Each structure stands twice: as structure tokens, then as C-alpha cells.
Short mmCIF file of C-alpha atoms in Angstrom, two decimals:
data_model
loop_
_atom_site.label_atom_id
_atom_site.label_comp_id
_atom_site.label_asym_id
_atom_site.label_seq_id
_atom_site.Cartn_x
_atom_site.Cartn_y
_atom_site.Cartn_z
CA MET A 92 41.32 -9.34 -28.97
CA GLN A 93 37.93 -10.96 -29.41
CA VAL A 94 35.89 -11.15 -26.22
CA SER A 95 32.69 -12.97 -25.30
CA MET A 96 31.23 -12.78 -21.82
CA ALA A 97 28.35 -13.84 -19.62
CA SER A 98 27.34 -13.08 -16.05
CA THR A 99 24.42 -14.43 -14.01
CA GLN A 100 23.16 -13.94 -10.50
CA GLY A 101 23.31 -16.74 -7.94
CA VAL A 102 21.04 -17.09 -4.92
CA GLY A 103 21.73 -13.60 -3.52
CA ALA A 104 19.59 -10.50 -3.83
CA ALA A 105 21.75 -9.03 -6.62
CA ASN A 106 24.59 -9.98 -8.93
CA GLU A 107 27.75 -8.81 -7.18
CA ASP A 108 29.99 -9.71 -10.14
CA THR A 109 30.78 -7.35 -12.97
CA VAL A 110 32.75 -7.49 -16.23
CA HIS A 111 34.12 -4.57 -18.26
CA VAL A 112 35.72 -4.71 -21.70
CA SER A 113 37.66 -2.27 -23.89
CA PRO A 114 39.45 -2.83 -27.21
CA THR A 115 42.63 -3.84 -25.35
CA GLY A 116 41.50 -4.88 -21.87
CA VAL A 117 39.15 -7.00 -19.78
CA VAL A 118 38.31 -6.55 -16.09
CA VAL A 119 36.30 -9.08 -14.05
CA LEU A 120 35.33 -8.43 -10.43
CA ASP A 121 33.58 -10.57 -7.83
CA GLY A 122 32.15 -8.60 -4.93
CA LEU A 123 32.42 -10.23 -1.52
CA SER A 124 28.99 -11.04 -0.16
CA ALA A 125 28.02 -9.48 3.18
CA PRO A 126 25.57 -11.53 5.27
CA LYS A 127 22.55 -9.47 6.30
CA ASP A 128 23.19 -10.02 10.00
CA LEU A 129 26.61 -8.35 9.82
CA PRO A 130 27.16 -4.55 9.79
CA MET A 131 28.13 -2.62 6.66
CA GLY A 132 29.78 0.78 6.75
CA CYS A 133 28.78 1.72 3.19
CA VAL A 134 25.23 2.81 2.38
CA HIS A 135 25.69 1.98 -1.32
CA GLY A 136 26.45 -1.73 -1.05
CA THR A 137 28.63 -4.20 -2.89
CA PRO A 138 27.00 -4.10 -6.38
CA TRP A 139 27.54 -0.33 -6.51
CA PHE A 140 31.14 -0.73 -5.37
CA VAL A 141 32.08 -3.31 -8.01
CA ARG A 142 30.46 -1.26 -10.78
CA GLN A 143 32.37 1.86 -9.78
CA LEU A 144 35.66 0.00 -9.37
CA GLY A 145 35.28 -1.87 -12.66
CA THR A 146 34.40 1.24 -14.65
CA THR A 147 37.36 3.12 -13.18
CA LEU A 148 39.77 0.25 -13.83
CA ILE A 149 38.83 -0.33 -17.46
CA ASN A 150 39.42 3.36 -18.15
CA LEU A 151 42.73 3.49 -16.30
CA ILE A 152 44.28 0.43 -17.95
CA GLY A 153 43.80 2.05 -21.35
CA ASP A 154 46.95 4.00 -20.46
CA GLU A 155 49.68 1.53 -21.47
CA GLU A 156 52.24 3.45 -19.44
CA MET A 157 50.39 2.70 -16.21
CA PRO A 158 51.30 -0.65 -14.60
CA LEU A 159 48.26 -2.71 -13.61
CA ARG A 160 49.08 -2.59 -9.91
CA GLU A 161 49.24 1.20 -10.10
CA ALA A 162 45.92 1.26 -11.98
CA LEU A 163 44.31 -0.79 -9.22
CA ARG A 164 45.81 1.44 -6.54
CA ALA A 165 44.48 4.55 -8.29
CA ALA A 166 41.05 2.99 -8.88
CA ILE A 167 40.59 2.08 -5.21
CA ALA A 168 41.54 5.62 -4.19
CA ALA A 169 39.16 7.12 -6.77
CA VAL A 170 36.21 5.03 -5.59
CA ASN A 171 36.99 5.98 -1.99
CA ASP A 172 36.59 9.61 -3.01
CA LEU A 173 33.13 8.88 -4.45
CA HIS A 174 31.64 7.92 -1.09
CA ARG A 175 34.01 9.03 1.63
CA SER A 176 31.61 11.77 2.73
CA SER A 177 28.60 9.46 3.04
CA CYS A 178 30.12 6.19 4.28
CA ASP A 179 32.37 5.00 7.10
CA LEU A 180 35.39 3.70 5.21
CA ASP A 181 37.70 3.40 8.21
CA GLN A 182 36.38 0.05 9.41
CA GLU A 183 36.42 -3.63 8.46
CA ALA A 184 32.78 -3.73 7.29
CA VAL A 185 33.17 -2.12 3.86
CA PRO A 186 32.50 -3.47 0.36
CA ALA A 187 35.32 -5.50 -1.17
CA SER A 188 36.03 -7.35 -4.37
CA THR A 189 38.35 -9.82 -6.01
CA VAL A 190 40.00 -8.70 -9.26
CA VAL A 191 41.28 -10.32 -12.44
CA MET A 192 42.26 -8.31 -15.51
CA VAL A 193 44.30 -8.52 -18.69
CA ARG A 194 45.57 -5.89 -21.11
CA GLU A 195 47.20 -6.07 -24.52
CA ARG A 196 50.24 -3.80 -24.52
CA GLY A 197 52.29 -3.93 -27.68
CA ASP A 198 53.71 -7.44 -27.94
CA ALA A 199 52.74 -8.37 -24.38
CA LEU A 200 49.68 -9.44 -22.46
CA ASP A 201 49.72 -7.92 -18.97
CA TYR A 202 47.70 -9.59 -16.21
CA LEU A 203 46.75 -9.03 -12.59
CA VAL A 204 44.93 -11.26 -10.11
CA LEU A 205 43.92 -10.33 -6.56
CA SER A 206 42.17 -12.97 -4.44
CA ASP A 207 40.36 -16.03 -5.79
CA ASN A 208 39.29 -15.10 -9.30
CA VAL A 209 41.03 -17.29 -11.88
CA LEU A 210 42.96 -16.39 -15.02
CA VAL A 211 43.45 -19.30 -17.44
CA LEU A 212 46.04 -18.82 -20.20
CA ASP A 213 46.41 -21.22 -23.12
CA LEU A 214 50.08 -21.01 -24.08
CA GLY A 215 49.88 -23.52 -26.91
CA ALA A 216 52.78 -25.94 -26.86
CA ASP A 217 53.67 -24.67 -23.38
CA GLY A 218 50.33 -25.85 -22.01
CA ILE A 219 47.78 -24.25 -19.72
CA ARG A 220 48.80 -21.74 -17.04
CA THR A 221 46.40 -20.73 -14.27
CA VAL A 222 46.93 -17.66 -12.14
CA VAL A 223 44.98 -17.48 -8.88
CA ASP A 224 45.55 -16.02 -5.43
CA LYS A 225 44.40 -18.55 -2.80
CA ARG A 226 45.52 -16.76 0.36
CA VAL A 227 41.90 -16.46 1.52
CA GLU A 228 41.85 -20.26 1.87
CA GLU A 229 44.88 -20.19 4.15
CA VAL A 230 43.23 -18.13 6.92
CA ALA A 231 40.43 -19.12 9.32
CA ALA A 232 40.75 -22.69 8.09
CA ASP A 233 38.63 -24.24 10.87
CA GLU A 234 35.79 -21.77 10.33
CA MET A 235 35.98 -22.30 6.59
CA ARG A 236 35.62 -26.05 6.97
CA ALA A 237 32.65 -25.53 9.26
CA ALA A 238 30.99 -23.08 6.84
CA LEU A 239 31.33 -25.60 4.02
CA GLN A 240 29.35 -28.21 5.92
CA GLY A 241 25.80 -28.53 4.61
CA PRO A 242 23.03 -28.56 4.13
CA THR A 243 23.08 -25.19 2.39
CA GLY A 244 20.02 -22.99 2.81
CA THR A 245 19.53 -23.73 6.52
CA ALA A 246 19.72 -21.23 9.37
CA GLU A 247 22.55 -23.22 10.93
CA HIS A 248 24.58 -23.11 7.72
CA ALA A 249 23.95 -19.36 7.34
CA ALA A 250 25.17 -18.77 10.90
CA ARG A 251 28.42 -20.63 10.20
CA VAL A 252 28.97 -18.59 7.03
CA SER A 253 28.39 -15.34 8.95
CA GLN A 254 30.92 -16.41 11.57
CA LEU A 255 33.46 -17.12 8.83
CA VAL A 256 32.89 -13.75 7.14
CA SER A 257 33.21 -11.94 10.46
CA ILE A 258 36.59 -13.54 11.10
CA GLN A 259 37.74 -13.01 7.52
CA ARG A 260 36.95 -9.31 7.77
CA SER A 261 39.35 -9.04 10.71
CA LEU A 262 42.09 -10.64 8.59
CA ARG A 263 41.40 -8.77 5.37
CA ASN A 264 44.18 -6.57 3.95
CA LYS A 265 46.55 -7.27 6.82
CA PRO A 266 49.94 -9.01 6.95
CA GLY A 267 49.37 -12.69 7.58
CA GLY A 268 45.84 -12.43 6.22
CA TYR A 269 44.61 -12.08 2.67
CA TRP A 270 44.15 -9.20 0.25
CA VAL A 271 41.21 -7.83 -1.72
CA ALA A 272 40.23 -4.56 -3.35
CA ALA A 273 38.36 -2.58 -0.67
CA THR A 274 39.32 0.82 0.75
CA ASP A 275 43.09 0.38 1.18
CA PRO A 276 44.94 1.27 -2.04
CA ALA A 277 48.00 -0.58 -0.73
CA ALA A 278 46.20 -3.88 -1.37
CA ALA A 279 47.18 -3.41 -5.03
CA ASP A 280 50.81 -4.05 -4.09
CA GLU A 281 49.83 -7.56 -2.98
CA ALA A 282 48.27 -8.54 -6.32
CA ILE A 283 49.83 -11.20 -8.53
CA ALA A 284 50.89 -9.35 -11.67
CA GLY A 285 53.00 -10.16 -14.69
CA SER A 286 53.27 -10.22 -18.46
CA VAL A 287 53.54 -12.89 -21.10
CA ALA A 288 54.51 -12.53 -24.75
CA LEU A 289 51.32 -12.01 -26.74
CA ALA A 290 52.49 -14.43 -29.43
CA ARG A 291 52.51 -17.26 -26.86
CA VAL A 292 48.87 -16.79 -25.86
CA GLN A 293 46.20 -18.47 -27.96
CA GLN A 294 43.21 -17.90 -25.72
CA ALA A 295 42.38 -16.89 -22.17
CA ALA A 296 39.55 -17.05 -19.66
CA LEU A 297 38.83 -14.68 -16.78
CA LEU A 298 36.56 -16.34 -14.22
CA THR A 299 34.94 -15.54 -10.90
CA ASP A 300 34.89 -18.49 -8.51
CA GLY A 301 31.24 -19.11 -9.37
CA ALA A 302 32.29 -19.80 -12.95
CA SER A 303 35.47 -21.77 -12.22
CA ARG A 304 33.90 -24.27 -9.83
CA LEU A 305 33.28 -27.01 -12.41
CA VAL A 306 37.07 -27.39 -12.41
CA ASP A 307 38.50 -26.25 -9.09
CA SER A 308 35.64 -27.19 -6.75
CA PHE A 309 33.57 -29.89 -8.45
CA GLY A 310 36.28 -31.60 -10.53
CA VAL A 311 33.82 -32.18 -13.38
CA LEU A 312 36.00 -30.53 -16.04
CA THR A 313 39.72 -29.92 -16.57
CA TRP A 314 41.02 -26.50 -17.54
CA ASN A 315 41.46 -27.81 -21.08
CA ASP A 316 37.83 -28.95 -21.06
CA LEU A 317 36.71 -25.55 -19.81
CA LEU A 318 38.57 -23.68 -22.55
CA SER A 319 37.20 -26.06 -25.17
CA LEU A 320 33.66 -25.44 -23.93
CA LEU A 321 34.20 -21.67 -23.97
CA CYS A 322 35.63 -21.82 -27.48
CA ALA A 323 32.88 -24.02 -28.91
CA GLU A 324 29.79 -22.78 -27.06
CA GLY A 325 30.73 -19.61 -25.18
CA PRO A 326 30.58 -18.35 -21.58
CA ALA A 327 26.81 -18.71 -21.27
CA ALA A 328 27.14 -22.44 -21.92
CA LEU A 329 29.79 -22.76 -19.20
CA ILE A 330 27.51 -21.06 -16.68
CA ALA A 331 24.55 -23.17 -17.78
CA ARG A 332 26.60 -26.34 -17.20
CA THR A 333 27.54 -25.00 -13.77
CA ARG A 334 23.90 -24.39 -12.85
CA GLU A 335 22.99 -27.91 -13.95
CA ALA A 336 25.63 -29.35 -11.64
CA GLU A 337 24.49 -27.16 -8.74
CA LEU A 338 20.86 -28.16 -9.20
CA ALA A 339 21.88 -31.82 -9.14
CA ASP A 340 23.40 -31.24 -5.68
CA PRO A 341 21.17 -28.52 -4.17
CA VAL A 342 22.20 -28.87 -0.51
CA GLY A 343 25.94 -29.30 -1.09
CA GLU A 344 26.13 -32.96 -0.15
CA ARG A 345 28.42 -33.95 -3.03
CA TRP A 346 30.15 -30.60 -3.45
CA PRO A 347 30.18 -28.65 -0.15
CA ARG A 348 29.94 -24.90 -0.71
CA PHE A 349 28.82 -21.64 0.88
CA LYS A 350 25.80 -21.17 -1.39
CA ARG A 351 23.74 -23.44 -3.59
CA SER A 352 24.71 -21.22 -6.52
CA ASP A 353 27.05 -18.25 -6.58
CA ASP A 354 27.14 -15.31 -8.94
CA ALA A 355 29.06 -16.52 -11.99
CA THR A 356 30.95 -14.45 -14.56
CA ALA A 357 33.18 -15.64 -17.41
CA ALA A 358 35.02 -13.67 -20.09
CA TYR A 359 36.60 -15.63 -22.93
CA VAL A 360 39.36 -13.95 -24.94
CA LYS A 361 40.80 -15.00 -28.29
CA ILE A 362 44.11 -13.33 -28.91
CA GLY A 363 45.13 -11.96 -32.29
CA GLN A 364 41.54 -11.53 -33.47
CA PRO A 365 39.79 -8.34 -34.57
CA VAL A 366 38.02 -6.53 -31.72
CA LEU A 367 34.56 -8.01 -31.35
CA LEU A 368 32.43 -7.92 -28.21
CA SER A 369 29.53 -10.23 -27.44
CA SER A 370 27.63 -10.94 -24.25
CA SER A 371 24.91 -13.30 -23.20
CA THR A 372 22.96 -14.39 -20.16
CA PRO A 373 22.01 -18.05 -19.82
#
């Protein structure tokens, strides 16, 4: 596979996204932001957590005999072991992350999605397939609508976002709630996972929600448009277009959102090409 990638920080203090690539696999993670006024049981923080989880995952999925759900389960357990002695992992206020990954395995492309990252597959004559887990949007609906009301950047808006996150934490990784990679390895069992014949896949994109929003939040592009932009100009161009749109609507009047700009990460994969890695930051 041939992979190009880009990742940029949004308005937060650090980029909580991460992307990891091997000759046969790609892993993209989006750490869940923790408002400063809410407690956190981990002294390391979300950026550390996503780096550790991503590094562990990209190594584990190199074993073609290991199913992707099992790799995620093992990775969560391994990261727990890295900070169990220093952090309180038996509470709701712990770092968490969405996950999207793909792996070439013989004649198949395996994939896994957990929470609202997006996998876009170009299946040629069979069209575009998107794989995304939207269960987070099905819980705390009233609080989510309130948190999306602008203007962004105000104290009132920040308070509504904190209230939403507090409620979401109580519903995270529980039946009837939604599932993310945090401290419970069993969350891996809830991931959307599958395989598609490698010969059917022409290209693919792995996106955090900060990089997919031109399509699924703003409606500026279609998935076909997004893949065409990635193919012609690369992931950095997609993120640059996203930032332009965000700057044109800085307080979320046209496109309501939790932040003016979110961390954005995109990995673009061409199937059947020699291994070649490139990265860029717009």
C-alpha cells in the first residue's frame, strides 16, 4: 500500500490525534478531549495515551493471525499496564480514544472502526462505502444539541460542552451507551470490524472527525469529492480546505460545532502500490 498522511492541531493545547503506519497497516486515533474543569484520573493525559495505544496497535496488527478486535483488546490491556501504578484507572475520568485501522492480509483488507472516526473505501464499480460508528450521537441527545449552540469560544458554550462530556463519561463503555478505547479491553468487542477483498479496493481514507467534517458536518464536499482531493493534492490539502471553511465561520453560526477547529488527521491509502510513506503538515 502507498500511504500519505497529515495531522494538525486544532484549538486545544495539544494535538490529541495520532497516526501510525507500517508496510501493511494504518492506525488513526482521535483522543477524546477533557475539559479543564473536569477531573482526570490519569497524570499522563490524552496525547500520551493515544501515542501509546497507537504504537502498540501498529505493532500488534503486523501479526496477520491476530484479528483486529483481539489486537485492540490486547493493546488496551498493555497500555493499562504502563500506568496502572501511577493513575486511577477504575473511574470514568480516564483518557479515551476513537479508533480506525486497516490491514492488508493476503488477498483481503481488514478494517476496524470504534466510535466516530470514518473509514472511506472506494470499491470501484461498487461505489463508495463508509464505515463509521455513530453511537455517541445517540446518547445525551439534548445535551449534545445544547453544546452545539454557539457562539463557540464563549464561557457559556464551554460550560455546555463540559456538561455534555460529564454525561457522556457516565455512558461510556456501558450497555445502552457508546464505546471507545479507554481502560476496558472489552470495548474492542463492540468495534465494527470486517474484511473486503483487496482486489475490490482502489483507494481508502482514514479520517478523524476533524478531517471528515467537510462532508459529514459541513456538507461542502461529497465522499467522492474528498477522495478526489486526497488523490490529487493529498491529506494536507484536505485539512487546509477544512481550516479555510472553519475560519469563514469562526463562531459556528453556519456550522454549529464544539470547537472552532478540531484536531484533524487524514491518512490516504492507495491499494496495490509499492510501499511508500509520506507525511505533511499544512
